[in-house]
Each structure stands twice: as C-alpha cells, then as structure tokens.
Short mmCIF file of C-alpha atoms in Angstrom, two decimals:
data_model
loop_
_atom_site.label_atom_id
_atom_site.label_comp_id
_atom_site.label_asym_id
_atom_site.label_seq_id
_atom_site.Cartn_x
_atom_site.Cartn_y
_atom_site.Cartn_z
CA MET A 1 -13.43 -10.46 -22.09
CA SER A 2 -9.97 -10.37 -23.65
CA LEU A 3 -6.69 -11.75 -22.31
CA THR A 4 -3.63 -9.52 -21.98
CA PRO A 5 0.09 -10.39 -22.35
CA PHE A 6 0.22 -10.56 -18.54
CA ALA A 7 -2.11 -13.58 -18.56
CA PRO A 8 0.74 -16.20 -18.73
CA VAL A 9 2.43 -14.59 -15.70
CA PHE A 10 -0.87 -14.62 -13.84
CA ILE A 11 -1.42 -18.28 -14.71
CA LEU A 12 2.02 -19.09 -13.28
CA LEU A 13 1.13 -17.23 -10.07
CA LEU A 14 -2.22 -19.02 -10.06
CA LEU A 15 -0.50 -22.42 -10.23
CA ILE A 16 1.78 -21.46 -7.33
CA ALA A 17 -1.26 -20.32 -5.34
CA CYS A 18 -3.10 -23.57 -6.04
CA ALA A 19 -0.28 -25.58 -4.44
CA GLY A 20 -1.49 -24.67 -0.95
CA LEU A 21 -1.81 -21.80 1.49
CA ARG A 22 1.96 -21.33 1.57
CA GLY A 23 1.97 -21.07 -2.22
CA TRP A 24 -0.93 -18.62 -2.12
CA VAL A 25 0.92 -16.40 0.38
CA VAL A 26 4.06 -16.34 -1.79
CA ALA A 27 2.11 -15.74 -5.02
CA THR A 28 0.09 -12.95 -3.39
CA GLY A 29 3.26 -11.40 -1.95
CA ILE A 30 4.58 -11.11 -5.50
CA ALA A 31 1.28 -10.07 -7.09
CA VAL A 32 0.64 -7.10 -4.78
CA TYR A 33 3.50 -5.22 -6.47
CA PHE A 34 2.03 -5.68 -9.98
CA GLN A 35 -0.44 -2.85 -9.55
CA ALA A 36 -0.37 -1.70 -13.18
CA ALA A 37 -1.07 -5.14 -14.66
CA ALA A 38 -4.23 -7.12 -15.30
CA PRO A 39 -4.51 -10.66 -16.72
CA PHE A 40 -7.69 -9.85 -18.65
CA MET A 41 -9.83 -6.89 -19.62
CA ILE A 42 -13.62 -6.78 -19.43
CA ASP A 43 -15.79 -4.52 -21.58
CA ALA A 44 -18.53 -3.36 -19.19
CA GLY A 45 -20.87 -0.74 -20.57
CA GLY A 46 -18.37 0.50 -23.14
CA ARG A 47 -15.59 0.93 -20.56
CA PHE A 48 -12.64 -1.43 -20.26
CA SER A 49 -11.64 -2.48 -16.77
CA GLY A 50 -9.14 -4.99 -15.48
CA LEU A 51 -8.73 -6.83 -12.18
CA MET A 52 -5.44 -6.53 -10.30
CA PRO A 53 -3.63 -9.90 -10.04
CA SER A 54 -3.74 -10.08 -6.23
CA TYR A 55 -7.52 -9.69 -6.24
CA GLY A 56 -7.70 -12.43 -8.86
CA LEU A 57 -5.73 -14.76 -6.55
CA LEU A 58 -8.01 -13.98 -3.62
CA CYS A 59 -10.56 -16.60 -4.65
CA ILE A 60 -7.85 -19.29 -4.48
CA GLY A 61 -6.95 -18.25 -0.93
CA LEU A 62 -10.60 -18.31 0.12
CA LEU A 63 -11.00 -21.77 -1.44
CA HIS A 64 -7.99 -23.04 0.53
CA ALA A 65 -9.54 -21.63 3.71
CA VAL A 66 -12.89 -23.32 3.07
CA LEU A 67 -11.26 -26.68 2.27
CA TYR A 68 -9.11 -26.44 5.40
CA GLN A 69 -12.13 -25.77 7.58
CA LEU A 70 -13.98 -28.72 6.05
CA ARG A 71 -11.06 -31.01 6.93
CA ILE A 72 -11.07 -29.95 10.59
CA SER A 73 -13.45 -32.07 12.66
CA ARG A 74 -13.16 -29.93 15.80
CA ARG A 75 -11.55 -26.63 16.60
CA SER A 76 -9.20 -26.15 19.52
CA GLY A 77 -9.55 -23.20 21.85
CA ARG A 78 -7.74 -20.02 20.91
CA GLY A 79 -5.85 -17.63 23.14
CA PRO A 80 -6.54 -13.90 23.41
CA ASP A 81 -6.21 -11.96 20.18
CA PRO A 82 -4.78 -8.43 20.54
CA ALA A 83 -5.83 -7.67 16.94
CA THR A 84 -9.55 -8.02 17.72
CA SER A 85 -10.08 -4.27 18.14
CA ALA A 86 -8.31 -3.38 14.88
CA THR A 87 -10.27 -6.07 13.03
CA GLY A 88 -13.52 -4.77 14.47
CA TRP A 89 -12.77 -1.20 13.39
CA LEU A 90 -12.00 -2.38 9.84
CA ILE A 91 -15.23 -4.38 9.66
CA VAL A 92 -17.25 -1.37 10.86
CA PHE A 93 -15.45 0.87 8.35
CA THR A 94 -16.24 -1.57 5.52
CA VAL A 95 -19.91 -1.82 6.52
CA ILE A 96 -20.25 1.98 6.66
CA SER A 97 -18.47 2.41 3.32
CA VAL A 98 -20.34 -0.31 1.42
CA ALA A 99 -23.72 0.82 2.75
CA GLY A 100 -22.78 4.41 1.92
CA ALA A 101 -21.86 3.45 -1.64
CA VAL A 102 -25.44 2.23 -2.13
CA LEU A 103 -27.37 4.89 -0.21
CA LEU A 104 -25.44 8.18 -0.11
CA PRO A 105 -25.23 8.95 -3.88
CA ARG A 106 -29.01 8.54 -4.03
CA ILE A 107 -29.74 10.55 -0.88
CA PHE A 108 -27.56 13.50 -1.96
CA GLU A 109 -28.07 13.22 -5.72
CA GLY A 110 -27.67 16.64 -7.30
CA GLN A 111 -27.00 18.33 -3.93
CA ALA A 112 -23.18 18.36 -3.77
CA ASP A 113 -20.27 19.01 -6.13
CA VAL A 114 -17.70 16.20 -6.53
CA LEU A 115 -14.53 15.49 -8.47
CA PRO A 116 -15.35 12.23 -10.32
CA PRO A 117 -12.57 9.59 -10.30
CA ALA A 118 -12.83 9.11 -14.08
CA TYR A 119 -11.10 12.46 -14.64
CA GLY A 120 -7.62 13.47 -13.57
CA MET A 121 -7.31 15.72 -10.53
CA ASP A 122 -5.40 18.25 -12.63
CA THR A 123 -8.49 18.81 -14.80
CA LEU A 124 -10.50 20.00 -11.76
CA PHE A 125 -13.63 18.72 -13.52
CA VAL A 126 -16.55 19.15 -11.10
CA GLU A 127 -20.01 17.62 -11.43
CA ARG A 128 -23.06 17.09 -9.24
CA VAL A 129 -23.10 13.81 -7.35
CA HIS A 130 -25.18 10.98 -8.81
CA PRO A 131 -25.26 7.17 -8.54
CA SER A 132 -22.94 5.35 -10.96
CA GLY A 133 -21.23 2.04 -11.56
CA ARG A 134 -18.11 3.43 -9.85
CA ASN A 135 -19.88 3.17 -6.51
CA SER A 136 -20.47 -0.56 -6.97
CA ILE A 137 -16.91 -1.16 -8.20
CA GLN A 138 -15.32 0.60 -5.23
CA ALA A 139 -17.65 -1.18 -2.80
CA PHE A 140 -16.52 -4.49 -4.34
CA TYR A 141 -12.87 -3.53 -3.82
CA LEU A 142 -13.59 -2.68 -0.18
CA LEU A 143 -15.01 -6.17 0.35
CA CYS A 144 -11.94 -7.65 -1.37
CA ASN A 145 -9.68 -5.60 0.92
CA LEU A 146 -11.47 -6.92 4.01
CA ALA A 147 -11.27 -10.49 2.69
CA LEU A 148 -7.53 -10.12 2.01
CA PHE A 149 -6.95 -8.73 5.50
CA LEU A 150 -8.95 -11.46 7.25
CA LEU A 151 -7.41 -14.26 5.18
CA CYS A 152 -3.82 -13.09 5.76
CA ARG A 153 -4.54 -12.65 9.46
CA TRP A 154 -6.05 -16.13 9.66
CA VAL A 155 -3.20 -18.02 7.96
CA ILE A 156 -0.69 -16.56 10.45
CA ARG A 157 -2.99 -16.94 13.47
CA ALA A 158 -3.77 -20.56 12.65
CA ARG A 159 -0.03 -21.35 12.18
CA LEU A 160 -0.70 -22.57 8.62
CA VAL A 161 1.97 -20.22 7.26
CA SER A 162 4.91 -18.90 9.24
CA LEU A 163 5.56 -15.17 9.45
CA GLN A 164 8.96 -15.73 7.82
CA GLU A 165 7.28 -17.34 4.79
CA ALA A 166 4.84 -14.43 4.54
CA VAL A 167 7.68 -11.88 4.68
CA ARG A 168 9.64 -13.91 2.12
CA GLY A 169 6.81 -13.52 -0.39
CA LEU A 170 6.71 -9.74 0.12
CA ALA A 171 10.51 -9.55 -0.17
CA LEU A 172 10.51 -11.56 -3.40
CA GLY A 173 7.85 -9.32 -4.93
CA ALA A 174 9.72 -6.18 -3.84
CA ALA A 175 12.98 -7.46 -5.36
CA CYS A 176 11.30 -8.25 -8.70
CA SER A 177 9.62 -4.85 -8.84
CA ALA A 178 12.80 -2.98 -7.82
CA LEU A 179 14.92 -4.74 -10.45
CA LEU A 180 12.32 -3.96 -13.12
CA GLY A 181 12.39 -0.32 -11.99
CA LEU A 182 16.17 -0.15 -12.37
CA TYR A 183 15.87 -1.76 -15.80
CA GLN A 184 13.30 0.89 -16.76
CA VAL A 185 15.62 3.78 -15.84
CA VAL A 186 18.82 2.29 -17.28
CA GLY A 187 17.02 0.92 -20.34
CA TYR A 188 15.77 4.37 -21.26
CA GLN A 189 19.34 5.67 -21.41
CA LEU A 190 20.51 2.67 -23.48
CA GLY A 191 17.49 2.45 -25.74
CA TRP A 192 16.21 -0.85 -24.38
CA PRO A 193 12.49 -1.60 -24.85
CA TRP A 194 10.04 -1.34 -21.97
CA PRO A 195 7.48 -4.22 -22.03
CA HIS A 196 4.48 -1.99 -21.34
CA GLU A 197 2.12 -4.49 -23.01
CA LEU A 198 2.97 -6.91 -20.20
CA ILE A 199 3.60 -4.74 -17.14
CA ASN A 200 1.13 -1.94 -17.93
CA SER A 201 -1.54 -4.25 -19.32
CA ASN A 202 -4.47 -2.75 -17.37
CA SER A 203 -5.57 -0.38 -20.12
CA GLY A 204 -8.71 0.58 -18.22
CA VAL A 205 -6.77 3.05 -16.05
CA GLY A 206 -4.24 5.77 -16.77
CA GLN A 207 -0.69 4.41 -17.14
CA LEU A 208 2.10 6.94 -16.55
CA TYR A 209 5.13 4.76 -17.25
CA ASN A 210 6.51 7.15 -19.90
CA GLN A 211 6.91 10.25 -17.71
CA HIS A 212 10.24 12.09 -17.80
CA ALA A 213 11.95 14.72 -15.66
CA PHE A 214 15.19 16.59 -16.46
CA GLY A 215 15.72 14.34 -19.47
CA LEU A 216 15.56 11.20 -17.30
CA GLN A 217 13.02 8.40 -17.15
CA ARG A 218 10.84 8.57 -14.03
CA MET A 219 10.67 5.19 -12.35
CA SER A 220 7.19 3.66 -12.18
CA SER A 221 8.25 -0.02 -12.41
CA THR A 222 5.20 -2.28 -11.96
CA PHE A 223 2.94 0.55 -10.76
CA LEU A 224 0.69 3.09 -12.45
CA GLU A 225 2.88 6.06 -11.55
CA PRO A 226 5.95 7.04 -9.48
CA SER A 227 3.84 8.13 -6.47
CA LEU A 228 2.41 4.64 -6.13
CA LEU A 229 5.92 3.22 -6.41
CA GLY A 230 6.87 5.47 -3.49
CA PHE A 231 3.88 4.18 -1.52
CA HIS A 232 4.91 0.53 -1.90
CA PHE A 233 8.69 0.86 -1.79
CA LEU A 234 8.73 3.17 1.25
CA SER A 235 6.70 0.67 3.27
CA ALA A 236 8.71 -2.30 2.00
CA PHE A 237 11.94 -0.46 2.87
CA ALA A 238 10.60 0.25 6.37
CA LEU A 239 9.66 -3.40 6.87
CA LEU A 240 12.59 -5.18 5.24
CA GLY A 241 15.43 -2.66 5.37
CA LEU A 242 14.89 -0.74 8.61
CA GLY A 243 12.78 -3.16 10.63
CA LEU A 244 14.06 -6.63 9.77
CA ARG A 245 17.55 -5.43 8.71
CA ARG A 246 17.69 -7.32 5.42
CA ARG A 247 20.50 -5.27 4.00
CA TRP A 248 20.52 -6.18 0.31
CA ILE A 249 16.81 -5.78 -0.36
CA GLY A 250 16.75 -2.69 1.88
CA ALA A 251 19.62 -1.07 -0.06
CA LEU A 252 17.96 -1.95 -3.38
CA LEU A 253 14.66 -0.36 -2.34
CA LEU A 254 16.41 2.74 -0.98
CA ILE A 255 18.31 3.26 -4.25
CA CYS A 256 15.05 2.97 -6.18
CA LEU A 257 13.39 5.50 -3.87
CA LEU A 258 16.23 7.99 -4.33
CA ILE A 259 16.22 7.84 -8.13
CA SER A 260 12.46 7.44 -8.58
CA THR A 261 11.73 11.23 -8.61
CA SER A 262 8.66 10.41 -6.49
CA SER A 263 7.71 13.38 -4.31
CA SER A 264 5.70 11.04 -2.11
CA GLY A 265 8.71 8.78 -1.70
CA TYR A 266 11.06 11.66 -0.84
CA ALA A 267 8.71 13.35 1.64
CA GLY A 268 7.72 10.00 3.14
CA LEU A 269 11.35 9.03 3.65
CA LEU A 270 12.13 12.29 5.45
CA LEU A 271 9.09 11.87 7.72
CA LEU A 272 9.74 8.16 8.31
CA LEU A 273 13.32 8.47 9.57
CA PRO A 274 12.46 10.47 12.75
CA LEU A 275 9.67 7.98 13.49
CA ALA A 276 12.11 5.09 13.05
CA LEU A 277 14.58 6.72 15.46
CA TRP A 278 11.80 7.18 18.02
CA ILE A 279 10.56 3.59 17.70
CA TYR A 280 14.06 2.11 17.88
CA ARG A 281 15.47 4.52 20.46
CA ALA A 282 15.95 1.71 23.01
CA GLN A 283 17.50 -0.71 20.50
CA LEU A 284 20.21 1.49 19.00
CA ASP A 285 23.39 -0.56 19.15
CA GLN A 286 26.66 0.29 17.40
CA ARG A 287 25.63 -1.41 14.17
CA ALA A 288 22.31 0.41 14.05
CA VAL A 289 23.98 3.79 14.62
CA LEU A 290 26.44 3.03 11.82
CA GLY A 291 23.57 2.13 9.49
CA ILE A 292 21.77 5.38 10.30
CA LEU A 293 24.92 7.40 9.65
CA LEU A 294 25.43 5.67 6.30
CA LEU A 295 21.80 6.37 5.37
CA LEU A 296 22.17 10.05 6.27
CA LEU A 297 25.40 10.24 4.27
CA LEU A 298 23.64 8.68 1.28
CA LEU A 299 20.78 11.18 1.50
CA GLY A 300 23.23 14.05 1.93
CA GLY A 301 25.28 12.83 -1.02
CA ALA A 302 22.20 12.67 -3.23
CA TYR A 303 21.30 16.24 -2.25
CA LEU A 304 24.87 17.43 -2.91
CA LEU A 305 24.88 15.84 -6.38
CA ASP A 306 21.59 17.59 -7.12
CA LEU A 307 23.11 20.93 -6.10
CA LEU A 308 26.29 20.44 -8.13
CA TRP A 309 24.81 18.96 -11.32
CA LEU A 310 21.28 20.37 -11.50
CA ASP A 311 21.37 23.50 -9.31
CA GLY A 312 19.04 21.87 -6.77
CA GLN A 313 16.22 21.55 -9.31
CA VAL A 314 15.28 18.00 -8.29
CA THR A 315 14.95 18.97 -4.62
CA ASN A 316 12.94 22.07 -5.49
CA THR A 317 10.67 20.38 -8.04
CA PHE A 318 9.86 17.23 -6.08
CA LEU A 319 10.17 18.39 -2.48
CA THR A 320 10.68 21.97 -1.26
CA GLY A 321 8.77 23.67 -4.08
CA LYS A 322 6.08 21.02 -4.49
CA LEU A 323 3.33 22.89 -2.65
CA SER A 324 3.77 26.02 -4.75
CA SER A 325 3.97 24.11 -8.04
CA THR A 326 1.06 23.63 -10.45
CA SER A 327 0.56 20.12 -9.08
CA GLY A 328 0.55 21.37 -5.49
CA ILE A 329 -1.95 24.11 -6.27
CA ASP A 330 -4.23 21.64 -8.09
CA ARG A 331 -4.11 19.29 -5.10
CA ALA A 332 -5.03 22.13 -2.74
CA ARG A 333 -7.99 23.01 -4.95
CA THR A 334 -9.24 19.41 -4.98
CA ASN A 335 -9.12 19.37 -1.17
CA ALA A 336 -11.19 22.57 -1.13
CA VAL A 337 -13.82 20.88 -3.32
CA ALA A 338 -13.78 17.85 -0.99
CA TRP A 339 -14.34 20.12 2.01
CA HIS A 340 -17.43 21.62 0.37
CA THR A 341 -18.63 18.11 -0.54
CA LEU A 342 -18.37 17.14 3.13
CA ILE A 343 -20.30 20.23 4.24
CA ASP A 344 -23.03 19.78 1.62
CA SER A 345 -23.52 16.14 2.65
CA TRP A 346 -23.89 17.07 6.36
CA GLY A 347 -20.67 15.23 7.25
CA LEU A 348 -21.94 11.88 5.91
CA GLY A 349 -20.09 11.87 2.57
CA VAL A 350 -21.43 11.03 -0.87
CA GLY A 351 -20.34 7.37 -1.15
CA VAL A 352 -17.10 5.69 -2.19
CA GLY A 353 -16.53 5.96 -5.93
CA SER A 354 -18.30 9.32 -6.18
CA SER A 355 -15.25 11.52 -5.59
CA ARG A 356 -11.45 11.29 -5.58
CA VAL A 357 -9.16 14.07 -4.36
CA SER A 358 -5.56 14.45 -3.23
CA GLY A 359 -4.75 12.32 -0.19
CA LEU A 360 -6.80 9.64 1.49
CA PRO A 361 -8.07 11.62 4.53
CA MET A 362 -10.02 14.17 2.46
CA THR A 363 -11.14 11.49 0.00
CA LEU A 364 -12.56 9.41 2.86
CA ALA A 365 -14.10 12.47 4.52
CA SER A 366 -15.93 13.42 1.32
CA THR A 367 -17.03 9.87 0.46
CA THR A 368 -17.46 7.87 3.70
CA GLY A 369 -18.03 10.94 5.84
CA ILE A 370 -16.74 11.67 9.34
CA PRO A 371 -17.90 8.25 10.69
CA GLY A 372 -15.96 6.32 8.04
CA LEU A 373 -12.84 8.47 8.41
CA LEU A 374 -12.80 8.04 12.20
CA CYS A 375 -13.22 4.26 11.92
CA PHE A 376 -10.36 4.04 9.44
CA ILE A 377 -8.07 6.12 11.66
CA ALA A 378 -9.04 3.96 14.64
CA PHE A 379 -8.18 0.81 12.64
CA LEU A 380 -4.68 1.98 11.73
CA THR A 381 -3.95 3.49 15.14
CA THR A 382 -5.07 0.40 17.05
CA LEU A 383 -3.06 -1.92 14.83
CA ILE A 384 0.13 0.17 15.04
CA ARG A 385 -0.11 0.52 18.82
CA ALA A 386 -0.69 -3.22 19.28
CA CYS A 387 2.38 -4.00 17.14
CA LEU A 388 4.52 -1.59 19.17
CA ARG A 389 3.29 -3.02 22.47
CA ARG A 390 4.73 -6.43 21.52
CA GLY A 391 8.20 -5.02 22.14
CA ASP A 392 9.97 -7.31 19.66
CA ALA A 393 11.67 -6.80 16.29
CA ASP A 394 8.76 -8.16 14.24
CA GLY A 395 6.19 -5.91 15.93
CA ARG A 396 8.31 -2.79 15.50
CA ALA A 397 9.04 -3.64 11.84
CA PHE A 398 5.37 -4.05 10.94
CA ALA A 399 4.39 -0.94 12.92
CA LEU A 400 6.97 1.11 10.99
CA ALA A 401 5.81 -0.34 7.65
CA ILE A 402 2.16 0.52 8.40
CA LEU A 403 3.21 4.02 9.48
CA ALA A 404 4.96 4.39 6.12
CA ILE A 405 1.82 3.63 4.12
CA ALA A 406 -0.19 5.93 6.42
CA ILE A 407 2.27 8.76 5.68
CA VAL A 408 2.01 8.41 1.90
CA TRP A 409 -1.76 7.89 2.06
CA THR A 410 -1.97 11.23 3.88
CA ILE A 411 0.43 13.05 1.56
CA SER A 412 -0.86 12.13 -1.87
CA ILE A 413 -2.46 8.69 -2.43
CA PRO A 414 -6.29 8.71 -2.33
CA ASP A 415 -6.92 5.04 -3.23
CA LEU A 416 -7.89 2.12 -1.00
CA ALA A 417 -7.70 -0.51 -3.76
CA LEU A 418 -4.03 -1.25 -3.01
CA PRO A 419 -3.72 -4.93 -2.05
CA TYR A 420 -0.21 -4.53 -0.60
CA ALA A 421 -1.57 -2.45 2.28
CA TRP A 422 -4.22 -5.00 3.23
CA VAL A 423 -1.88 -7.98 2.96
CA LEU A 424 0.65 -6.15 5.15
CA CYS A 425 -1.98 -5.22 7.75
CA GLY A 426 -3.37 -8.76 7.70
CA PHE A 427 0.04 -10.25 8.41
CA ALA A 428 0.54 -7.69 11.18
CA ALA A 429 -2.79 -8.65 12.76
CA GLY A 430 -1.81 -12.33 12.55
CA LEU A 431 1.57 -11.54 14.12
CA LEU A 432 -0.18 -10.16 17.19
CA THR A 433 -1.47 -13.64 18.02
CA LEU A 434 2.04 -15.13 18.11
CA PRO A 435 4.39 -15.10 21.12
CA ALA A 436 6.81 -12.16 21.06
CA ARG A 437 10.36 -13.04 20.05
CA ALA A 438 13.06 -12.84 22.69
CA PRO A 439 15.43 -9.86 22.26
CA THR A 440 18.94 -10.40 21.00
CA VAL A 441 21.90 -9.88 23.34
CA ALA A 442 23.22 -6.98 21.24
CA SER A 443 20.11 -4.85 21.65
CA LEU A 444 18.39 -3.20 24.56
CA ALA A 445 14.85 -4.42 23.91
CA LEU A 446 11.72 -3.07 25.52
CA PRO A 447 9.99 -5.36 28.05
CA GLU A 448 8.22 -8.22 26.35
CA THR A 449 4.52 -8.75 26.56
CA THR A 450 3.24 -11.96 28.08
CA ALA A 451 3.55 -14.79 25.56
CA LEU A 452 0.25 -15.99 24.18
CA PRO A 453 -0.59 -19.69 24.30
CA ALA A 454 0.33 -21.59 21.16
CA LEU A 455 -2.41 -22.76 18.85
CA SER A 456 -2.62 -26.38 17.92
#
C-alpha cells in the first residue's frame, strides 16, 4: 500500500468525521464530490486500485452508529416510515446483485459475450464471460452503497443530525468542487498548474482531466471526466438551486454546467427543466417565474454565443449531433452487445463487474438481469413518489435531485459506485420520517401529508 498526495486531505476529513455523527455527515458531504481522488493505492494482483474517500469514511460512520446504540439503554417507539418500501427494494436489489456476482459468472462462463469494464467502451473489446476479481470488487461497492444509504437514513430518522446540517455538507462539497472546476478552466488559459497528483490521485482508473474541446479545457474538476461532473452538478443544482432556492451556490453550479462541455449535463438540464416546472406548477409565485425566465435567458444567451462565435459547433458536438458522432455510435454498439448478453443469459445477467456499457439501464440488465433492473427502478420510483407526496419544499427538492441523477444514469453513466447518489437517497429516505414543513405564505403549496409523530 502506498499513500497519495490526497492522504493529508483525507486525514483532515477523517478527523472531522471522528468528532461525531454531525462531523461525519459534513465530511462525507464534502468527500462524495472527490470522485477522482484516493488517499492510498493498493497493489492487488499487479493492478493498482484506490478507495474513494467517502467509502473510506464509511467505517467511521458505522462506528458512531454502533457506539450510539450501545449508549441507548432502551429504544422508544417509532412512527410509521414512508421510506420502508424504497429501503426494501434497495435491500432486495443488493441481495440479487451480490448473489449474482458470485453465481452468474460461473453459471454462464463462456456462454455470453461481454464488454469488460477494464477496457474503454470506445475500444468495443468483447470477450466471453468468466469469473474475475471485478465481480468481488463491485459486490463490495454495492454493500458499501447500501450501508451509506441506511446510515444516512438513520441519522436523519433518529434526529441525530438535522436535515439542514446534512444539506450544508452537500452544499459545502459542491462549492469546493465548483470553484476547483472554475480554476481548472481559467487556469488553463493563464498557464496555472493543475494539481492532478492531489485531485486525480486514484491512478487505478482512467483520469480524463486533460481533455480539450475547441481549444478550451473541458471541466472535470474533482471527477474522473466531464460526464461525471454533469451527473453530480446537475443533481446538486436541482437540490440546492432549484429546490431549496440557494441562489449563490445554484448560480455557481449552473455556470459550471454551461461551460463544462458535458453532453450529459446539457441533455440532463434540458430534460430536468420541464420536470421542475411540472413538480412546482402549484408553487410558481412571481419570484419563481422571474427565476425561470432568467434561467431561460441564460441558456438562450449561451446558445446565441455559440452560434455567433463557433458556428453552433458546441451545440452540435455535445448535444444535437451527439447520437450520430463516433461516441454516439460506439455507445449504441455497446448497448447492442449488452442486449445479446441479456438474451444469452436467459434474462438473468452475467453478474456485476462482468460487463459495462453505456447507460445504467442496459448495464444493469446485462449484469443483474431483469429482476435486478426492476428492483432498482422500483427503488427509485418509490422514493421519488414518497418525496413528492410530502407536499413540502424539502420533499420536492430531493425528488427533483433524485430525478436528475436518474436522468444522467439513463443517458450515459453506467456506474453504481457513486457515493453522492446513495448519500442523497439516504437523506431523502430519512426526510420522509420527519413532519412536512408548513408552506410559506407566498406559495400555493400542495396539501400537506399528516405529520408523523416526533421521535425522542
């Protein structure tokens, strides 16, 4: 094992997390945005691999939970939990996926073609399915995801951390990542150094921080690539900017999305806005309408600048012409391979870690099979609907943020090992156990659900 330059930053986050559950929530809220970093690298079988910081902090959160339970002599009764169904679907999905990682590559060994995750999707390298260490690694990440979800849900449900403190940690992490992204773009023009040894310290995976387009630096910030930046920033913008109306952080994230050259971010933003209008159709006051108009003007201005300066090349390359581009054609071919993998495995999949294609739905279909895909869809759908049924600002904000990650997952991101998504969903599940907030006078809120009894 060897330490990386990110290790001192991780130790600082570790000390914050050790201060208590509130410290762990804040530290994790920051760490989930450092997706390209790892505090140490492990040489396992000749291949270097690093652990994402948020997964490294998970053990501290679990330790806090165990110590808290040991201090409690008796437990008080709990009220009804609207997140029970979503939690159950996620547990079933995890059981199916972990069991499949062990069994399916052995059952279908040599009987189906797969696109192994170790190779880029653009290579279209196909091999016959076989058991490998990737299956165990991805099964471990699935267990970590479930633990993150349950722990975040529990700290909110048990009133050990307030929802505002949880959101504050996510906002702080988003602000740090966005500012680093702006530094990356501006610094390229001014010749400033990019600390890739620190931020892109996970050398076990491909790091695409030096990509360029039209002579400009593509923004990857603290993530492996611009698409993953779009995944995180679109959801954070939906939660903080659109849902909770935190203007400064919302504007910062929107600017980063617009200049990131992330196709996932652009397409996700266009798909998210109609959903936001539908969700907030009963709460549109004068201020909200003004904000929407300003957002549309900003998007229109960005498109106009592209037409005037670059002949619309940005829009064509990263949006309208994406499907017909080399990247779009490669992604379509990977989905065709995944479809054949699903057929050859009788709809059961070949196990997580065996294949990786464009977009999460086809990746899940080819690895966890139809049962795993349906359970995952049921988890997200149940959680989003429960958040919307609350009828308050917090519920709508979290529902919109989860919809944002679902959109980008569907468009281009095939990975489940993204701690931000599980922390966000865990907080949303914990929110469902809290009484709904009363609507403000300025808005026409939907009818509130019956307030749940407070927990002691």
